[in-house]
CSV table of C-alpha atoms and ligand atoms in Angstrom, one decimal:
chain,number,residue,atom,x,y,z
A,13,MET,CA,66.8,52.0,247.5
A,14,SER,CA,63.5,54.0,247.8
A,15,ASP,CA,61.6,54.6,251.2
A,16,LYS,CA,58.8,52.4,250.0
A,17,ASN,CA,61.2,49.2,249.5
A,18,ARG,CA,62.8,50.0,253.0
A,19,THR,CA,59.5,49.9,254.7
A,20,SER,CA,59.2,48.6,258.4
A,21,SER,CA,57.5,45.1,258.3
A,22,SER,CA,56.3,45.7,262.0
A,23,ASN,CA,54.8,49.0,261.2
A,24,PRO,CA,54.0,49.2,257.5
A,25,GLY,CA,54.2,52.5,255.5
A,26,HIS,CA,57.1,53.7,257.9
A,27,ALA,CA,60.9,53.8,257.2
A,28,PRO,CA,62.4,50.8,259.0
A,29,SER,CA,63.4,52.7,262.1
A,30,TRP,CA,63.6,51.9,265.8
A,31,TYR,CA,60.8,54.7,266.0
A,32,ALA,CA,58.6,52.5,263.9
A,33,ALA,CA,59.2,49.4,265.8
A,34,SER,CA,58.7,50.9,269.1
A,35,ALA,CA,55.7,53.3,268.2
A,36,ASN,CA,53.1,53.3,270.8
A,37,ASP,CA,50.2,53.4,268.3
A,38,LYS,CA,50.5,51.3,265.2
A,39,ARG,CA,46.7,51.7,264.0
A,40,VAL,CA,46.4,52.5,260.3
A,41,ARG,CA,43.7,55.4,260.0
A,42,PRO,CA,41.4,55.0,257.0
A,43,SER,CA,42.3,56.8,253.8
A,44,LEU,CA,39.8,59.3,252.3
A,45,ALA,CA,37.1,57.9,250.1
A,46,GLY,CA,34.4,60.3,248.6
A,47,GLU,CA,33.6,63.9,249.4
A,48,THR,CA,33.8,65.8,252.6
A,49,GLN,CA,34.0,69.2,254.1
A,50,ALA,CA,35.9,71.1,256.9
A,51,ASP,CA,36.8,74.4,258.0
A,52,VAL,CA,40.4,73.7,257.6
A,53,CYS,CA,42.1,70.9,255.3
A,54,VAL,CA,45.7,70.2,256.3
A,55,ILE,CA,48.0,68.7,253.7
A,56,GLY,CA,50.7,66.5,255.7
A,57,ALA,CA,50.7,64.8,259.0
A,58,GLY,CA,54.2,65.7,260.3
A,59,PHE,CA,55.0,68.2,263.1
A,60,THR,CA,53.8,71.1,261.2
A,61,GLY,CA,50.6,69.9,260.1
A,62,ILE,CA,49.5,68.2,263.2
A,63,SER,CA,50.8,71.2,265.5
A,64,ALA,CA,48.5,73.3,263.3
A,65,ALA,CA,45.7,70.6,263.4
A,66,LEU,CA,45.8,70.4,267.1
A,67,GLN,CA,46.0,74.2,267.5
A,68,LEU,CA,42.9,74.6,265.2
A,69,ALA,CA,41.0,71.7,266.9
A,70,GLU,CA,41.5,73.2,270.5
A,71,ASN,CA,40.1,76.4,269.2
A,72,GLY,CA,36.7,74.7,267.8
A,73,PHE,CA,37.7,74.3,264.0
A,74,SER,CA,36.8,71.4,262.2
A,75,VAL,CA,39.8,70.0,260.7
A,76,VAL,CA,40.7,67.3,258.0
A,77,VAL,CA,44.5,66.1,257.8
A,78,LEU,CA,45.4,64.5,254.7
A,79,GLU,CA,48.6,62.3,254.9
A,80,GLY,CA,50.1,60.7,251.8
A,81,GLU,CA,51.6,57.8,253.7
A,82,ARG,CA,51.3,57.3,257.7
A,83,ILE,CA,51.2,60.1,260.3
A,84,GLY,CA,54.9,61.0,261.1
A,85,PHE,CA,56.3,59.1,257.8
A,86,GLY,CA,58.3,62.1,257.1
A,87,ALA,CA,61.1,63.9,258.9
A,88,SER,CA,58.9,64.0,261.9
A,89,GLY,CA,58.9,60.3,262.7
A,90,ARG,CA,62.5,59.6,261.8
A,91,ASN,CA,64.5,62.3,263.2
A,92,GLY,CA,67.3,62.5,265.9
A,93,GLY,CA,64.6,63.5,268.5
A,94,GLN,CA,66.8,66.4,269.8
A,95,ILE,CA,64.8,69.4,271.0
A,96,VAL,CA,67.1,72.1,269.8
A,97,ASN,CA,65.9,75.9,270.7
A,98,GLY,CA,66.2,78.6,268.2
A,99,TYR,CA,66.5,78.5,264.3
A,100,SER,CA,69.2,77.0,261.9
A,101,ARG,CA,70.6,80.6,261.7
A,102,ASP,CA,71.7,82.4,264.9
A,103,LEU,CA,69.7,85.2,266.1
A,104,GLU,CA,72.8,87.6,265.3
A,105,VAL,CA,72.8,86.4,261.6
A,106,ILE,CA,69.0,87.0,261.6
A,107,ALA,CA,69.4,90.7,263.1
A,108,ARG,CA,72.2,91.6,260.3
A,109,ARG,CA,70.0,90.2,257.5
A,110,TYR,CA,66.6,91.2,258.3
A,111,GLY,CA,66.9,94.2,260.8
A,112,PRO,CA,67.0,94.4,264.8
A,113,GLU,CA,63.2,94.8,264.9
A,114,LYS,CA,62.6,91.4,263.1
A,115,ALA,CA,65.3,89.6,265.0
A,116,ALA,CA,63.7,90.8,268.4
A,117,LYS,CA,60.4,89.2,267.2
A,118,LEU,CA,61.9,86.1,266.2
A,119,GLY,CA,63.8,86.1,269.3
A,120,GLU,CA,60.6,86.4,271.6
A,121,MET,CA,59.3,83.2,269.9
A,122,SER,CA,62.6,81.2,269.8
A,123,LEU,CA,61.9,79.2,273.0
A,124,GLU,CA,58.3,78.6,272.3
A,125,GLY,CA,58.6,75.5,270.0
A,126,GLY,CA,60.0,73.6,273.1
A,127,GLN,CA,57.7,74.9,275.4
A,128,ILE,CA,54.6,73.8,273.2
A,129,ILE,CA,56.0,70.4,273.1
A,130,ARG,CA,56.3,70.2,276.9
A,131,GLU,CA,52.8,71.7,277.4
A,132,ARG,CA,51.2,69.3,275.1
A,133,VAL,CA,53.2,66.2,276.5
A,134,ALA,CA,51.9,67.2,280.0
A,135,LYS,CA,48.4,68.0,278.9
A,136,TYR,CA,47.7,65.3,276.8
A,137,GLY,CA,49.9,62.8,278.7
A,138,ILE,CA,51.8,61.9,275.7
A,139,ASP,CA,54.4,59.0,276.2
A,140,CYS,CA,57.3,60.0,274.2
A,141,GLY,CA,60.4,59.5,276.6
A,142,LEU,CA,60.8,63.3,277.1
A,143,VAL,CA,64.2,64.2,278.8
A,144,ASP,CA,65.7,67.6,279.4
A,145,GLY,CA,69.1,68.9,278.5
A,146,GLY,CA,71.2,69.1,275.3
A,147,PHE,CA,75.1,69.3,274.8
A,148,PHE,CA,76.9,71.2,271.7
A,149,ALA,CA,80.2,69.7,271.4
A,150,ALA,CA,83.1,71.7,269.9
A,151,PHE,CA,86.0,70.3,268.3
A,152,THR,CA,88.0,73.5,268.1
A,153,ASP,CA,88.8,76.8,269.9
A,154,LYS,CA,87.1,78.6,267.1
A,155,GLN,CA,84.1,76.5,267.6
A,156,ILE,CA,84.0,77.3,271.5
A,157,ARG,CA,84.4,81.2,270.8
A,158,GLU,CA,81.4,81.0,268.5
A,159,MET,CA,79.3,79.2,271.0
A,160,ALA,CA,80.2,81.9,273.5
A,161,GLU,CA,79.3,84.5,271.1
A,162,VAL,CA,75.8,82.8,270.3
A,163,ARG,CA,75.3,82.3,274.3
A,164,ALA,CA,75.9,86.1,274.9
A,165,ASN,CA,73.5,86.8,272.1
A,166,TRP,CA,70.7,84.5,273.3
A,167,GLN,CA,71.0,86.1,276.7
A,168,LYS,CA,69.9,89.5,275.3
A,169,HIS,CA,66.7,87.5,274.2
A,170,GLY,CA,66.0,86.2,277.5
A,171,HIS,CA,67.5,82.7,277.1
A,172,THR,CA,69.5,82.1,280.2
A,173,GLY,CA,69.8,78.1,280.1
A,174,LEU,CA,72.9,78.0,278.3
A,175,GLU,CA,76.2,77.2,280.0
A,176,MET,CA,79.5,77.1,278.7
A,177,VAL,CA,81.5,73.6,279.4
A,178,SER,CA,85.4,73.4,279.6
A,179,LYS,CA,87.4,70.6,278.3
A,180,SER,CA,87.7,69.0,281.7
A,181,ASP,CA,83.9,69.0,282.2
A,182,VAL,CA,83.1,67.4,278.7
A,183,GLY,CA,83.1,64.0,280.5
A,184,ARG,CA,80.0,65.0,282.7
A,185,TYR,CA,77.9,64.9,279.4
A,186,VAL,CA,79.9,62.7,277.1
A,187,LYS,CA,82.6,60.2,277.5
A,188,THR,CA,84.8,60.8,274.6
A,189,ASP,CA,88.3,62.7,274.1
A,190,ARG,CA,87.2,64.2,270.8
A,191,TYR,CA,85.8,67.5,272.0
A,192,ALA,CA,87.9,70.5,273.2
A,193,GLY,CA,84.7,72.0,275.2
A,194,GLY,CA,81.2,72.9,274.4
A,195,MET,CA,77.9,74.3,275.7
A,196,ILE,CA,75.0,72.7,277.4
A,197,ASP,CA,71.3,74.1,276.9
A,198,ARG,CA,69.1,73.1,279.9
A,199,LEU,CA,66.0,73.9,278.0
A,200,GLY,CA,67.2,71.5,275.2
A,201,GLY,CA,66.2,67.6,275.4
A,202,HIS,CA,65.0,64.7,273.6
A,203,ILE,CA,62.1,62.6,272.6
A,204,HIS,CA,60.8,59.7,270.7
A,205,PRO,CA,59.6,62.0,267.7
A,206,LEU,CA,57.2,59.5,266.2
A,207,ASN,CA,55.4,58.9,269.5
A,208,LEU,CA,55.4,62.6,269.9
A,209,VAL,CA,53.5,63.1,266.6
A,210,LEU,CA,51.3,60.1,267.1
A,211,GLY,CA,50.3,61.4,270.5
A,212,GLU,CA,49.6,64.8,269.3
A,213,ALA,CA,47.5,63.4,266.3
A,214,ALA,CA,45.6,61.3,268.8
A,215,ALA,CA,45.1,64.4,271.0
A,216,ALA,CA,43.8,66.5,267.9
A,217,GLU,CA,41.4,63.3,267.0
A,218,SER,CA,40.0,63.6,270.6
A,219,LEU,CA,39.0,67.1,269.5
A,220,ASP,CA,37.2,65.6,266.6
A,221,ALA,CA,39.8,66.4,263.9
A,222,ARG,CA,39.8,63.7,261.2
A,223,ILE,CA,43.1,62.2,259.8
A,224,PHE,CA,43.2,60.2,256.7
A,225,GLU,CA,46.3,58.3,256.0
A,226,ASN,CA,47.5,56.7,252.7
A,227,SER,CA,45.8,59.8,251.1
A,228,ARG,CA,48.0,61.7,248.9
A,229,VAL,CA,46.8,65.1,247.6
A,230,THR,CA,47.3,65.1,244.0
A,231,ALA,CA,45.6,68.3,243.2
A,232,LEU,CA,44.5,71.6,245.0
A,233,ALA,CA,41.8,73.8,243.3
A,234,MET,CA,42.1,77.4,244.6
A,235,GLY,CA,38.9,79.4,245.0
A,236,ALA,CA,36.6,80.8,247.7
A,237,ASN,CA,36.3,77.5,249.0
A,238,PRO,CA,39.5,75.5,247.8
A,239,VAL,CA,39.0,71.9,247.1
A,240,VAL,CA,41.9,69.5,248.0
A,241,HIS,CA,41.8,66.1,245.8
A,242,THR,CA,43.1,62.4,246.5
A,243,ALA,CA,42.9,59.8,244.1
A,244,ALA,CA,39.7,58.6,246.0
A,245,GLY,CA,38.2,61.7,247.5
A,246,SER,CA,38.2,65.4,247.9
A,247,VAL,CA,37.8,68.0,250.7
A,248,ARG,CA,36.3,71.4,250.4
A,249,ALA,CA,37.4,73.6,253.0
A,250,LYS,CA,37.4,77.4,253.9
A,251,TYR,CA,41.0,77.4,254.4
A,252,VAL,CA,44.1,74.7,253.3
A,253,LEU,CA,47.4,74.5,255.1
A,254,VAL,CA,50.3,73.0,252.9
A,255,CYS,CA,52.6,71.2,255.5
A,256,GLY,CA,54.0,68.6,253.1
A,257,ASN,CA,57.9,70.0,253.4
A,258,ALA,CA,60.3,67.8,251.7
A,259,TYR,CA,58.0,65.0,250.6
A,260,LEU,CA,55.6,67.4,248.8
A,261,GLY,CA,57.1,66.4,245.4
A,262,SER,CA,56.0,68.3,242.5
A,263,LEU,CA,52.4,69.2,243.5
A,264,LEU,CA,53.1,73.0,244.2
A,265,PRO,CA,56.3,74.2,242.2
A,266,ARG,CA,56.1,77.7,243.7
A,267,ILE,CA,56.8,76.1,247.0
A,268,THR,CA,59.2,73.5,245.9
A,269,GLU,CA,61.5,75.7,243.9
A,270,ARG,CA,62.3,77.3,247.3
A,271,MET,CA,63.5,74.2,249.1
A,272,MET,CA,65.9,71.4,248.5
A,273,PRO,CA,65.2,67.9,250.1
A,274,VAL,CA,68.3,66.9,252.0
A,275,SER,CA,68.7,63.3,253.6
A,276,SER,CA,70.3,62.5,256.7
A,277,GLN,CA,71.0,59.1,258.1
A,278,VAL,CA,70.5,57.7,261.4
A,279,MET,CA,71.0,54.2,263.1
A,280,ALA,CA,70.4,52.7,266.6
A,281,THR,CA,72.5,49.9,268.2
A,282,GLU,CA,71.3,47.0,270.0
A,283,PRO,CA,70.3,47.8,273.6
A,284,LEU,CA,73.3,48.2,275.5
A,285,ASP,CA,74.4,47.4,278.9
A,286,ALA,CA,72.9,49.9,281.3
A,287,LYS,CA,76.3,50.8,283.1
A,288,LEU,CA,78.1,51.2,279.7
A,289,ILE,CA,75.5,53.7,278.1
A,290,GLU,CA,75.2,55.7,281.5
A,291,ASP,CA,79.1,55.8,281.2
A,292,LEU,CA,78.9,57.2,277.7
A,293,LEU,CA,76.2,59.9,278.3
A,294,PRO,CA,76.3,60.3,282.1
A,295,ALA,CA,73.8,63.2,282.2
A,296,ASN,CA,71.3,61.7,279.5
A,297,TYR,CA,71.5,65.0,277.5
A,298,CYS,CA,71.5,64.6,273.8
A,299,VAL,CA,74.7,65.7,271.8
A,300,GLU,CA,75.3,67.5,268.6
A,301,ASP,CA,78.6,68.6,267.4
A,302,ALA,CA,79.4,72.1,265.8
A,303,ASN,CA,80.6,70.9,262.5
A,304,TYR,CA,78.8,72.0,259.2
A,305,VAL,CA,78.0,68.2,258.5
A,306,LEU,CA,77.4,67.4,262.0
A,307,ASP,CA,76.7,64.2,264.1
A,308,TYR,CA,74.0,64.0,266.7
A,309,TYR,CA,73.5,61.2,269.1
A,310,ARG,CA,71.7,60.4,272.4
A,311,ARG,CA,70.7,57.5,274.6
A,312,THR,CA,67.0,56.0,274.2
A,313,ALA,CA,64.7,54.8,276.7
A,314,ASP,CA,65.8,51.2,276.2
A,315,ASN,CA,69.4,51.9,276.5
A,316,ARG,CA,70.4,52.0,272.7
A,317,LEU,CA,72.6,54.7,271.3
A,318,LEU,CA,70.9,56.5,268.4
A,319,TYR,CA,73.4,58.0,266.2
A,320,GLY,CA,73.0,60.3,263.3
A,321,GLY,CA,74.7,62.4,260.8
A,322,GLY,CA,75.8,62.3,257.0
A,323,ILE,CA,74.0,64.2,254.4
A,324,GLY,CA,72.6,63.8,250.8
A,325,TYR,CA,71.8,67.0,249.0
A,326,GLY,CA,68.6,66.6,246.8
A,327,GLY,CA,67.4,63.7,249.1
A,328,GLN,CA,69.6,60.8,247.9
A,329,ASP,CA,69.6,57.8,250.2
A,330,PRO,CA,73.1,56.3,250.4
A,331,ALA,CA,72.9,52.5,249.6
A,332,ASN,CA,74.9,51.4,252.8
A,333,LEU,CA,73.5,53.7,255.7
A,334,THR,CA,75.4,51.9,258.5
A,335,GLY,CA,78.6,52.3,256.5
A,336,VAL,CA,78.2,56.1,256.4
A,337,ILE,CA,77.2,56.4,260.1
A,338,ARG,CA,78.9,53.5,262.0
A,339,PRO,CA,82.6,54.9,261.5
A,340,ASN,CA,81.7,58.4,262.9
A,341,MET,CA,80.1,56.6,265.9
A,342,LEU,CA,83.2,54.8,266.4
A,343,LYS,CA,85.4,57.8,266.3
A,344,THR,CA,83.4,59.2,269.1
A,345,PHE,CA,82.9,55.9,271.1
A,346,PRO,CA,85.7,53.5,270.0
A,347,GLN,CA,84.4,51.2,272.9
A,348,LEU,CA,81.4,50.5,270.8
A,349,ALA,CA,83.2,48.5,268.2
A,350,GLY,CA,81.4,45.2,269.2
A,351,ALA,CA,78.0,46.8,269.4
A,352,LYS,CA,75.5,45.3,267.0
A,353,ILE,CA,73.6,47.9,264.7
A,354,GLU,CA,70.0,46.7,264.9
A,355,TYR,CA,68.5,49.8,262.8
A,356,ALA,CA,69.4,52.1,260.1
A,357,TRP,CA,67.3,54.5,258.2
A,358,SER,CA,67.3,57.6,256.1
A,359,GLY,CA,65.0,60.7,256.0
A,360,ASN,CA,64.6,63.8,254.3
A,361,PHE,CA,64.5,67.5,255.5
A,362,ALA,CA,63.7,70.6,253.5
A,363,LEU,CA,66.4,73.1,253.2
A,364,THR,CA,65.8,76.6,252.4
A,365,LEU,CA,68.6,79.0,250.6
A,366,THR,CA,68.6,81.3,253.7
A,367,ARG,CA,68.3,78.3,256.1
A,368,ILE,CA,65.2,80.1,257.6
A,369,PRO,CA,61.8,78.8,257.3
A,370,HIS,CA,59.8,79.8,254.5
A,371,VAL,CA,56.2,80.8,255.5
A,372,GLY,CA,53.5,82.4,253.5
A,373,LYS,CA,50.4,82.3,251.3
A,374,LEU,CA,49.5,80.9,247.8
A,375,ALA,CA,46.1,82.8,248.1
A,376,ASP,CA,44.2,84.4,250.9
A,377,ASN,CA,42.9,81.2,252.1
A,378,VAL,CA,46.0,78.7,251.5
A,379,TYR,CA,48.9,79.0,253.9
A,380,PHE,CA,52.2,77.1,254.1
A,381,SER,CA,55.3,76.6,256.2
A,382,HIS,CA,58.3,74.6,255.1
A,383,GLY,CA,62.1,74.5,255.1
A,384,ASP,CA,63.3,74.3,258.9
A,385,SER,CA,66.7,73.3,257.4
A,386,GLY,CA,67.4,70.5,259.6
A,387,HIS,CA,66.4,72.2,262.9
A,388,GLY,CA,62.9,71.6,263.0
A,389,VAL,CA,61.6,69.8,266.0
A,390,THR,CA,60.8,73.0,267.9
A,391,THR,CA,60.3,75.4,265.0
A,392,THR,CA,57.7,73.2,263.3
A,393,HIS,CA,55.8,73.1,266.6
A,394,LEU,CA,55.9,77.0,266.7
A,395,LEU,CA,55.0,77.4,263.1
A,396,GLY,CA,52.0,74.9,263.1
A,397,LYS,CA,50.8,76.8,266.1
A,398,ILE,CA,51.2,80.2,263.9
A,399,LEU,CA,49.5,78.8,260.9
A,400,GLY,CA,46.5,77.9,263.2
A,401,GLU,CA,46.5,81.5,264.7
A,402,ALA,CA,46.8,83.1,261.2
A,403,VAL,CA,43.5,80.9,260.2
A,404,SER,CA,41.9,82.1,263.4
A,405,GLY,CA,42.4,85.6,262.6
A,406,HIS,CA,45.4,86.5,264.6
A,407,ALA,CA,48.0,86.8,262.0
A,408,SER,CA,50.6,89.2,263.4
A,409,ARG,CA,53.1,86.5,264.1
A,410,PHE,CA,52.7,84.6,260.7
A,411,ASP,CA,53.0,88.1,259.0
A,412,VAL,CA,56.4,88.5,260.7
A,413,TRP,CA,57.6,84.9,259.1
A,414,ALA,CA,55.9,85.7,256.0
A,415,SER,CA,57.7,89.0,255.5
A,416,LEU,CA,61.1,87.2,255.4
A,417,PRO,CA,62.5,86.7,251.8
A,418,ALA,CA,62.6,83.4,250.3
A,419,LEU,CA,64.7,82.8,247.2
A,420,PRO,CA,64.8,79.9,244.7
A,421,PHE,CA,68.0,77.8,244.8
A,422,PRO,CA,70.5,79.2,242.1
A,423,GLY,CA,71.0,76.7,239.3
A,424,GLY,CA,67.4,75.7,239.0
A,425,LYS,CA,66.4,71.9,239.3
A,426,THR,CA,69.6,70.9,237.4
A,427,PHE,CA,72.3,72.9,239.1
A,428,ARG,CA,71.1,73.6,242.7
A,429,VAL,CA,72.3,70.4,244.1
A,430,PRO,CA,76.0,70.6,242.8
A,431,PHE,CA,76.0,74.1,243.7
A,432,THR,CA,75.0,73.4,247.5
A,433,VAL,CA,77.5,70.2,247.5
A,434,LEU,CA,80.1,72.8,246.6
A,435,GLY,CA,79.1,75.2,249.2
A,436,ALA,CA,78.9,72.3,251.7
A,437,TRP,CA,82.6,70.8,250.8
A,438,TRP,CA,83.9,74.3,251.5
A,439,TYR,CA,82.4,74.7,254.9
A,440,GLY,CA,83.4,71.0,255.6
A,441,LEU,CA,87.0,71.7,254.5
A,442,ARG,CA,86.9,74.5,257.0
A,443,ASP,CA,85.9,72.4,259.8
A,444,ARG,CA,88.3,69.7,258.8
A,445,LEU,CA,91.3,72.3,258.9
A,446,GLY,CA,89.8,74.0,262.1
A,447,VAL,CA,89.6,77.5,260.5
B,503,LIG,C1,67.1,62.2,259.8
B,503,LIG,C2,66.6,63.4,260.3
B,503,LIG,C3,67.3,64.0,261.6
B,503,LIG,C4,66.7,65.1,262.1
B,503,LIG,N1,67.1,65.5,263.2
B,503,LIG,C5,66.7,66.4,263.8
B,503,LIG,C6,66.7,66.8,265.3
B,503,LIG,O1,67.4,65.9,266.0
B,503,LIG,N2,66.4,67.9,265.9
B,503,LIG,C7,65.6,68.9,265.0
B,503,LIG,O2,65.3,69.7,265.5
B,503,LIG,N3,65.3,68.6,263.8
B,503,LIG,C8,65.9,67.4,263.3
B,503,LIG,N4,65.6,67.2,261.9
B,503,LIG,C9,64.5,68.0,261.1
B,503,LIG,C10,62.9,67.8,261.5
B,503,LIG,O3,62.7,66.4,261.6
B,503,LIG,C11,62.0,68.4,260.4
B,503,LIG,O4,62.5,69.9,260.4
B,503,LIG,C12,60.5,68.3,260.8
B,503,LIG,O5,60.3,67.1,261.5
B,503,LIG,C13,59.9,68.7,259.8
B,503,LIG,O6,58.5,68.6,259.9
B,503,LIG,P1,57.3,68.8,259.0
B,503,LIG,O7,56.1,68.5,259.5
B,503,LIG,O8,57.5,70.0,258.3
B,503,LIG,O9,57.6,67.8,257.7
B,503,LIG,P2,57.5,66.0,257.6
B,503,LIG,O10,57.8,65.7,258.9
B,503,LIG,O11,58.5,65.5,256.5
B,503,LIG,O12,56.0,65.9,257.3
B,503,LIG,C14,55.5,66.2,256.0
B,503,LIG,C15,54.6,65.2,255.8
B,503,LIG,O13,53.7,65.6,254.5
B,503,LIG,C16,53.3,64.3,253.8
B,503,LIG,N5,53.0,64.8,252.4
B,503,LIG,C17,54.0,65.2,251.8
B,503,LIG,N6,53.2,65.7,250.4
B,503,LIG,C18,51.9,65.1,250.5
B,503,LIG,C19,51.0,65.2,249.7
B,503,LIG,N7,50.9,65.6,248.4
B,503,LIG,N8,49.7,64.7,250.2
B,503,LIG,C20,49.7,64.3,251.4
B,503,LIG,N9,50.7,64.2,252.5
B,503,LIG,C21,51.7,64.8,251.9
B,503,LIG,C22,54.5,63.6,253.9
B,503,LIG,O14,54.1,62.1,253.8
B,503,LIG,C23,54.9,63.7,255.5
B,503,LIG,O15,54.4,62.8,256.2
B,503,LIG,C24,65.8,65.9,261.3
B,503,LIG,C25,65.4,65.5,260.0
B,503,LIG,C26,65.9,64.3,259.5
B,503,LIG,C27,65.2,63.9,258.2
């Protein structure tokens, strides 16, 4: 079933998520009609595009954002809401691949995404249920050893918020006997992601940015002043930022051949008895496990359990979302066998071959960033800000990211999905065997 068919009736144009139903702001912005101009035209109103738009609006640029559907329609309005610091590959892997100098530079930036979120929530009074603290759960001794290595490596980059948790202390964070131990991140946390991006969008609008919804970009004419076209209008700008991520479609093949849409599924229970949910997650930390295809879950402000997992390479949406996720939830919390599932939805993130975001330029005045590869709540905030900095003439951080190689997926359009499924099967098998 397509997203369009699954649209939320209480908040049209969004996936039928708990987020869409509980959004603070359900206003529909106008769609673009006719010709207009701006310093910067941003394509896509997810975290990346809105983070860039807000950074630019704060610095006095005139900004137009064109969103094909609704603000936060993509991954940004549907995700697990987990503030995970760092990148989808550990800094040690980054050092081995790209050298210690680049790893040090990326390390310096690795906590900034979470800081940007917290600063904006405070500065603009964004009501998005921000809660501090995350728990990484390990099933095996091998995963515990790997977490300890990550912690030691992060400490070299100044991150002192990580603490190992022994099996006997797991119950302080999550009441389940599935885990062998884990690690907490005091600088992690969770948010209602749709309310965060809506709050940031409203902040950008308060600084005169213009956001058009239901305004899908159909063509981009490059040139000294590029022109961005929708079905009913166009924007002539000095700069264009492409932030369409997994939903970009075939607009710009040079970008899309270097990413693969991957779906992940999420569901939310009915509101649970306060005592029960406090017992399951006593510290109100969000949890993600260390498996290759991982489960992630957390409490919501209205005492639901929001549980995610599952994966669909190529962005396929399983027909029975609850059937995919509920059995995993019950393995973790068998005591929820009688809990009603009130919402289930799916969303696509963009995977790159290296699992490192792909950042660069299509022309001197057309920049892009995509491919946060599943851990994007913080990275998109960082990279959106960095796109804004680059337009303002401060490109040193942009240049670091743009220097990292981005390779097309092997197998082209036809075979990239089966090749990746094969790789994931192998890593999943290793998790199941505990090796
Ligand atoms: C189910 C799920 C759970 C996740 N959980 C977590 C989590 O807990 N923690 C974490 O760190 N990360 C998580 N992620 C990843 C994270 O959500 C993403 O990395 C991040 O939101 C990507 O933001 P974005 O702005 O780059 O893309 P998106 O949010 O997808 O935004 C792109 C926007 O561009 C628009 N667009 C595309 N093409 C066009 C066009 N031609 N014209 C106009 N508009 C266009 C789309 O409609 C969309 O709104 C999850 C992802 C998913 C799917």
